[in-house]
Short mmCIF file of C-alpha atoms in Angstrom, two decimals:
data_model
loop_
_atom_site.label_atom_id
_atom_site.label_comp_id
_atom_site.label_asym_id
_atom_site.label_seq_id
_atom_site.Cartn_x
_atom_site.Cartn_y
_atom_site.Cartn_z
CA MET A 1 103.38 92.20 117.52
CA PRO A 2 103.99 88.27 117.67
CA GLN A 3 100.86 86.43 118.93
CA VAL A 4 101.58 83.99 121.90
CA THR A 5 99.51 81.01 121.99
CA PHE A 6 98.92 78.44 124.92
CA ALA A 7 98.36 75.55 122.69
CA LEU A 8 98.88 72.02 124.56
CA PRO A 9 101.69 69.96 123.03
CA SER A 10 100.62 67.11 120.95
CA LEU A 11 99.92 63.81 122.29
CA SER A 12 102.54 61.85 120.37
CA TYR A 13 105.03 64.47 121.50
CA VAL A 14 104.12 64.04 125.07
CA CYS A 15 104.05 60.17 125.03
CA ARG A 16 106.96 59.53 122.57
CA PRO A 17 109.82 59.55 124.92
CA LEU A 18 107.67 57.48 127.29
CA LEU A 19 106.89 54.41 124.82
CA ASP A 20 110.49 54.74 123.63
CA SER A 21 111.74 54.22 127.27
CA VAL A 22 109.29 51.28 127.75
CA LEU A 23 109.21 49.72 124.31
CA PRO A 24 112.89 50.44 123.40
CA SER A 25 113.63 49.39 119.65
CA LEU A 26 115.12 45.97 118.80
CA PRO A 27 118.56 45.66 117.36
CA PRO A 28 118.39 43.66 114.14
CA THR A 29 119.49 39.97 114.15
CA VAL A 30 122.92 39.17 113.13
CA SER A 31 124.82 36.28 111.43
CA ASP A 32 126.48 33.46 113.07
CA LEU A 33 130.14 35.13 112.75
CA ASP A 34 128.59 37.87 115.24
CA VAL A 35 127.97 35.97 118.25
CA PRO A 36 130.11 33.66 120.53
CA PRO A 37 130.60 29.95 119.34
CA LEU A 38 128.49 29.05 122.49
CA LEU A 39 125.34 30.54 120.96
CA ARG A 40 125.76 29.16 117.43
CA GLU A 41 123.86 26.36 116.18
CA HIS A 42 125.46 24.29 113.18
CA PHE A 43 124.30 25.10 109.54
CA ILE A 44 122.18 28.04 111.14
CA LEU A 45 123.79 30.93 109.50
CA SER A 46 121.54 33.79 110.45
CA GLY A 47 118.67 35.39 112.62
CA TYR A 48 120.90 35.43 115.71
CA ARG A 49 120.19 38.00 118.29
CA PRO A 50 123.21 39.84 119.30
CA LEU A 51 124.38 39.12 122.69
CA GLY A 52 124.13 41.59 125.81
CA LEU A 53 120.30 42.51 124.80
CA PRO A 54 118.84 44.44 127.95
CA TRP A 55 116.19 42.42 129.80
CA ARG A 56 113.17 44.13 127.91
CA CYS A 57 114.68 43.46 124.69
CA CYS A 58 114.95 39.91 125.30
CA VAL A 59 111.34 39.61 126.24
CA LEU A 60 110.30 41.98 123.65
CA SER A 61 112.05 39.36 120.98
CA LEU A 62 108.91 37.28 121.44
CA LEU A 63 107.36 39.66 118.63
CA GLN A 64 110.61 39.74 116.60
CA ILE A 65 111.54 37.18 113.72
CA HIS A 66 114.34 35.34 114.62
CA ASN A 67 115.91 31.74 114.68
CA GLN A 68 114.39 30.88 118.22
CA THR A 69 110.77 32.42 117.43
CA LEU A 70 109.05 29.19 116.52
CA THR A 71 110.84 27.28 119.34
CA THR A 72 109.63 29.91 121.80
CA TRP A 73 106.09 29.79 120.54
CA SER A 74 105.53 26.32 120.35
CA LEU A 75 106.63 26.23 124.01
CA LEU A 76 104.51 28.66 125.02
CA LEU A 77 100.96 27.43 123.05
CA ALA A 78 101.78 24.22 124.86
CA ALA A 79 101.75 25.61 128.16
CA LEU A 80 98.81 27.53 127.34
CA ALA A 81 96.95 24.81 126.21
CA LEU A 82 97.96 22.84 129.43
CA LEU A 83 96.62 25.49 131.32
CA LEU A 84 93.13 25.51 129.15
CA ARG A 85 92.68 21.77 129.85
CA PHE A 86 93.60 22.30 133.32
CA THR A 87 90.45 24.69 134.02
CA GLY A 88 88.23 21.89 132.88
CA THR A 89 89.58 19.27 134.85
CA ILE A 90 90.15 20.59 138.57
CA SER A 91 90.47 17.03 139.78
CA CYS A 92 93.87 16.24 138.05
CA CYS A 93 95.07 19.95 138.27
CA HIS A 94 98.60 19.13 139.69
CA VAL A 95 99.67 17.33 136.55
CA TYR A 96 98.79 20.09 134.30
CA ILE A 97 100.15 23.04 136.46
CA ILE A 98 103.42 21.20 136.62
CA LYS A 99 103.88 20.41 133.03
CA SER A 100 102.61 23.72 131.95
CA PHE A 101 105.08 25.40 134.47
CA LEU A 102 107.81 23.23 132.88
CA ALA A 103 107.05 24.22 129.14
CA SER A 104 106.93 27.81 130.42
CA CYS A 105 110.76 27.44 132.05
CA SER A 106 111.79 26.24 128.43
CA ALA A 107 110.32 28.91 126.95
CA ALA A 108 112.03 31.48 128.92
CA ALA A 109 115.50 29.76 128.53
CA ASN A 110 115.12 30.31 124.60
CA VAL A 111 113.87 33.74 125.17
CA LEU A 112 116.55 35.18 127.70
CA HIS A 113 119.48 33.30 126.78
CA CYS A 114 121.22 35.66 124.48
CA ARG A 115 121.58 38.07 127.97
CA SER A 116 125.14 37.13 128.24
CA GLU A 117 127.06 33.66 128.28
CA GLU A 118 126.60 33.06 131.94
CA MET A 119 122.93 33.72 131.24
CA HIS A 120 123.04 31.31 128.48
CA TYR A 121 124.54 28.59 130.67
CA PHE A 122 122.15 29.09 133.42
CA LEU A 123 119.14 29.13 131.59
CA PHE A 124 120.22 25.97 129.74
CA PHE A 125 120.55 24.16 132.80
CA LEU A 126 117.63 25.55 134.04
CA HIS A 127 116.16 23.98 130.94
CA SER A 128 117.90 20.71 131.79
CA VAL A 129 116.44 20.55 135.42
CA SER A 130 112.92 21.29 134.12
CA ALA A 131 113.18 18.23 131.45
CA ALA A 132 114.40 15.84 134.10
CA VAL A 133 111.75 16.93 136.56
CA TYR A 134 109.34 16.33 133.50
CA GLN A 135 110.54 12.99 133.14
CA TYR A 136 110.23 12.03 136.68
CA GLY A 137 106.73 13.71 136.73
CA CYS A 138 105.48 11.49 133.92
CA ALA A 139 106.86 8.08 135.68
CA LEU A 140 104.77 9.48 138.69
CA ALA A 141 101.74 9.87 136.99
CA LEU A 142 102.02 7.02 135.13
CA SER A 143 102.70 4.75 138.54
CA LEU A 144 99.44 6.48 139.78
CA TYR A 145 97.07 6.37 137.00
CA SER A 146 98.01 3.77 134.38
CA VAL A 147 98.84 0.85 136.35
CA ASP A 148 96.76 -1.67 138.15
CA ALA A 149 97.50 -3.71 141.33
CA ILE A 150 99.54 -6.48 140.17
CA TRP A 151 102.09 -3.89 138.75
CA THR A 152 102.13 -1.73 141.94
CA GLN A 153 103.11 -5.07 144.03
CA SER A 154 105.31 -6.50 141.74
CA MET A 155 109.21 -6.26 142.03
CA LEU A 156 109.52 -4.08 138.99
CA GLY A 157 106.50 -1.90 140.40
CA GLN A 158 108.66 -1.21 143.65
CA VAL A 159 111.91 -0.17 141.91
CA TYR A 160 110.27 1.82 139.24
CA LEU A 161 110.03 5.23 140.78
CA PRO A 162 113.65 5.17 142.45
CA LEU A 163 114.89 3.95 138.98
CA THR A 164 113.40 6.77 137.09
CA ALA A 165 114.14 9.21 139.85
CA ILE A 166 117.92 8.21 139.40
CA LEU A 167 118.02 8.17 135.63
CA SER A 168 116.18 11.53 135.66
CA TRP A 169 118.72 13.15 137.69
CA LEU A 170 121.65 10.98 135.34
CA SER A 171 120.06 12.87 132.15
CA CYS A 172 120.28 16.36 133.94
CA ALA A 173 123.75 15.71 135.02
CA LEU A 174 124.76 14.65 131.45
CA CYS A 175 122.84 17.24 129.70
CA CYS A 176 124.64 19.94 131.75
CA TYR A 177 128.08 18.43 131.68
CA THR A 178 128.34 17.92 127.68
CA LYS A 179 127.21 21.45 127.29
CA LEU A 180 130.06 22.83 129.68
CA THR A 181 132.68 20.36 128.22
CA LEU A 182 131.63 20.04 124.62
CA ARG A 183 131.89 23.51 123.82
CA SER A 184 134.17 23.25 120.88
CA LYS A 185 132.46 20.50 119.29
CA PHE A 186 129.60 20.23 116.88
CA ALA A 187 126.09 20.35 118.37
CA ILE A 188 125.32 16.99 116.94
CA HIS A 189 128.01 15.25 119.31
CA ARG A 190 126.44 17.15 122.43
CA ARG A 191 122.96 15.81 121.28
CA ILE A 192 123.89 12.25 121.06
CA CYS A 193 125.40 12.13 124.30
CA ARG A 194 122.40 13.88 125.79
CA LEU A 195 120.37 11.49 124.28
CA PHE A 196 121.61 8.33 125.97
CA PRO A 197 120.34 8.79 129.43
CA MET A 198 117.05 10.45 127.91
CA GLY A 199 116.45 7.34 125.89
CA VAL A 200 117.02 5.08 128.75
CA ALA A 201 114.67 7.07 130.88
CA PHE A 202 111.98 7.14 128.19
CA LEU A 203 112.25 3.33 127.99
CA VAL A 204 111.74 2.89 131.88
CA ILE A 205 109.03 5.56 131.76
CA MET A 206 106.99 3.66 129.16
CA GLY A 207 107.07 0.40 130.91
CA PRO A 208 103.44 0.41 132.12
CA PHE A 209 102.27 1.31 128.81
CA VAL A 210 104.27 -1.40 127.42
CA ARG A 211 102.75 -3.97 130.12
CA ARG A 212 99.04 -3.00 129.26
CA LEU A 213 99.85 -3.19 125.71
CA THR A 214 100.68 -6.75 125.94
CA ILE A 215 98.05 -7.61 128.54
CA TYR A 216 95.08 -5.59 127.73
CA ARG A 217 95.85 -5.29 124.14
CA TRP A 218 93.67 -2.64 122.57
CA SER A 219 90.51 -3.01 124.84
CA ASN A 220 91.22 -0.41 127.45
CA GLY A 221 89.88 2.51 125.94
CA PRO A 222 91.38 5.57 123.91
CA ALA A 223 94.33 5.91 126.46
CA LEU A 224 96.31 3.05 124.72
CA MET A 225 96.19 4.58 121.10
CA LEU A 226 96.88 8.16 122.56
CA PHE A 227 100.00 6.49 124.48
CA LEU A 228 100.86 4.73 121.16
CA HIS A 229 100.59 8.22 119.32
CA GLN A 230 102.90 9.69 121.94
CA VAL A 231 105.68 6.95 121.16
CA VAL A 232 105.49 7.71 117.47
CA LEU A 233 105.67 11.50 118.24
CA PHE A 234 108.51 10.86 120.77
CA LEU A 235 110.63 8.75 118.20
CA LEU A 236 109.94 11.37 115.58
CA SER A 237 111.46 14.53 117.75
CA THR A 238 114.31 12.29 118.88
CA PHE A 239 115.16 11.89 115.12
CA PHE A 240 115.26 15.71 114.63
CA PHE A 241 116.69 16.19 117.95
CA CYS A 242 120.02 13.96 116.95
CA PHE A 243 120.03 14.83 113.30
CA PRO A 244 119.93 18.55 111.69
CA VAL A 245 117.95 17.72 108.99
CA PRO A 246 116.88 19.38 106.84
CA GLU A 247 119.16 22.29 107.33
CA CYS A 248 122.41 20.18 106.56
CA PHE A 249 121.24 20.17 102.92
CA ALA A 250 120.78 23.72 102.37
CA PRO A 251 122.69 26.09 105.45
CA GLY A 252 121.06 29.42 105.81
CA HIS A 253 117.78 28.62 103.93
CA TYR A 254 116.15 26.96 107.30
CA ASP A 255 117.39 29.66 109.73
CA LEU A 256 114.41 31.23 110.47
CA ALA A 257 111.78 28.47 109.88
CA GLY A 258 111.85 24.95 109.40
CA ASN A 259 114.91 23.57 110.76
CA SER A 260 115.39 20.81 113.02
CA HIS A 261 115.30 22.81 116.36
CA HIS A 262 111.79 24.14 115.52
CA VAL A 263 110.52 20.79 114.48
CA TYR A 264 111.74 18.91 117.36
CA HIS A 265 110.07 21.56 119.83
CA ALA A 266 106.80 21.31 117.76
CA LEU A 267 106.69 17.52 117.96
CA ARG A 268 107.68 17.26 121.58
CA SER A 269 104.83 19.67 122.48
CA LEU A 270 102.35 17.70 120.52
CA CYS A 271 103.86 14.75 122.26
CA THR A 272 103.40 16.27 125.90
CA LEU A 273 99.73 17.24 124.90
CA VAL A 274 98.82 13.80 124.09
CA GLN A 275 100.59 12.26 126.76
CA GLN A 276 98.43 14.50 129.21
CA GLU A 277 95.37 13.56 127.56
CA ALA A 278 96.15 9.77 127.68
CA LEU A 279 97.01 10.30 131.67
CA PHE A 280 93.35 12.09 132.07
CA HIS A 281 91.66 9.28 130.34
CA ASP A 282 93.66 6.82 132.77
CA PHE A 283 92.86 9.17 135.72
CA LEU A 284 89.20 8.65 135.07
CA TRP A 285 89.65 4.92 134.97
CA ARG A 286 91.90 4.68 137.70
CA ARG A 287 90.39 7.20 140.25
CA PRO A 288 87.59 5.15 142.15
CA ALA A 289 90.15 2.24 143.16
CA LEU A 290 93.10 4.52 143.67
CA VAL A 291 93.16 5.34 147.34
CA ARG A 292 91.61 2.10 148.35
CA GLN A 293 94.41 -0.03 146.69
CA MET A 294 97.15 2.25 147.65
CA GLY A 295 96.31 4.10 150.52
CA GLU A 296 96.28 7.81 151.41
CA GLN A 297 99.70 7.54 153.50
CA HIS A 298 101.23 5.97 150.42
CA LEU A 299 99.85 8.42 147.87
CA LEU A 300 101.14 11.21 149.92
CA LEU A 301 104.73 9.68 149.96
CA THR A 302 104.55 9.02 146.37
CA CYS A 303 103.83 12.81 145.60
CA ILE A 304 106.11 13.97 148.05
CA SER A 305 108.85 11.82 146.47
CA PHE A 306 108.47 14.34 143.38
CA PHE A 307 110.80 16.90 145.16
CA CYS A 308 113.47 14.63 145.65
CA PRO A 309 114.72 14.46 142.18
CA MET A 310 113.75 18.15 141.78
CA VAL A 311 116.22 19.17 144.61
CA CYS A 312 118.98 16.76 142.93
CA CYS A 313 118.93 18.09 139.80
CA SER A 314 118.78 21.83 141.08
CA MET A 315 121.80 21.05 143.10
CA THR A 316 123.58 19.67 140.14
CA ALA A 317 122.71 22.69 138.00
CA LEU A 318 123.89 25.20 140.66
CA ALA A 319 127.16 23.30 140.82
CA MET A 320 127.67 23.33 137.13
CA ARG A 321 126.72 27.15 136.79
CA SER A 322 129.46 27.71 139.33
CA ARG A 323 132.13 25.95 137.13
CA ALA A 324 130.76 27.84 133.70
CA ARG A 325 131.24 31.04 135.71
CA ALA A 326 134.87 30.09 136.67
CA GLU A 327 135.73 28.67 133.19
CA LEU A 328 134.34 32.22 131.84
CA GLU A 329 136.29 34.25 134.24
CA LYS A 330 139.27 32.43 133.29
CA GLU A 331 138.74 33.13 129.68
CA GLN A 332 138.40 36.72 129.89
CA ARG A 333 141.55 37.44 131.89
#
């Protein structure tokens, strides 16, 4: 007579379906020929995630080796470093929170853009908005913490923030426009077109630093040296942003590590960290006389002005997203 047992099923047998539903297996990466031209990068031949991944797979691809892994983690580590710096500097917290949030937005764009072509456009436009807001945020912090009363009362000081707001919006608009209209061109053409307003905005933003360098030389503490390091890092990152080096010399050999996109984001992350450290030193130097020289009402209006370029850039990105959706629907007919 057969014996009947009442043994409980093994834990792995019970948990395996739950784990499969929560942590689905990720599909392997594909070559550039298996993704739409919109998602391809020049001289990068492999390491692409297939289009149409579920949201969970897009998020879990943080733990997968593909051609966006190093870019994403460099941005996430920069955001984490800014948050850790914020925990020790509560009095200057708004600057670190904003910069950390913007770095996280850029990381999210790199992680989730393979969901669909429409989502790729939307996240790229979001990335352009975050970059433009970052530019104006840098100008705002410099105008508060890195200048003296003579600069604030001068004509250049009066037009400094409105000018940087316009240039930040122009940078966002041109980045979105070139992404939408230069889809069939090489990526280097888009990069050079997007570099122009970014370069002009950077020159305007660095105006206070150049003035301090010419007036105070190197006698104003470590902030000037940190700002100089920021300039060097920015120029190096700009080179790798415009030119696909070294992958242009050996296509396919730098797909997963070492291509210009990886180097650019790593240098820009370091540039951001150095800049925030310099701003913190300036904040300590400027804080005692800040409210007395500028007044609480002027400081409040200056901080509120931060939302003006944010709203303008967001509206521009939404308009471009609607246009991109219309063009994609037209192509599918």
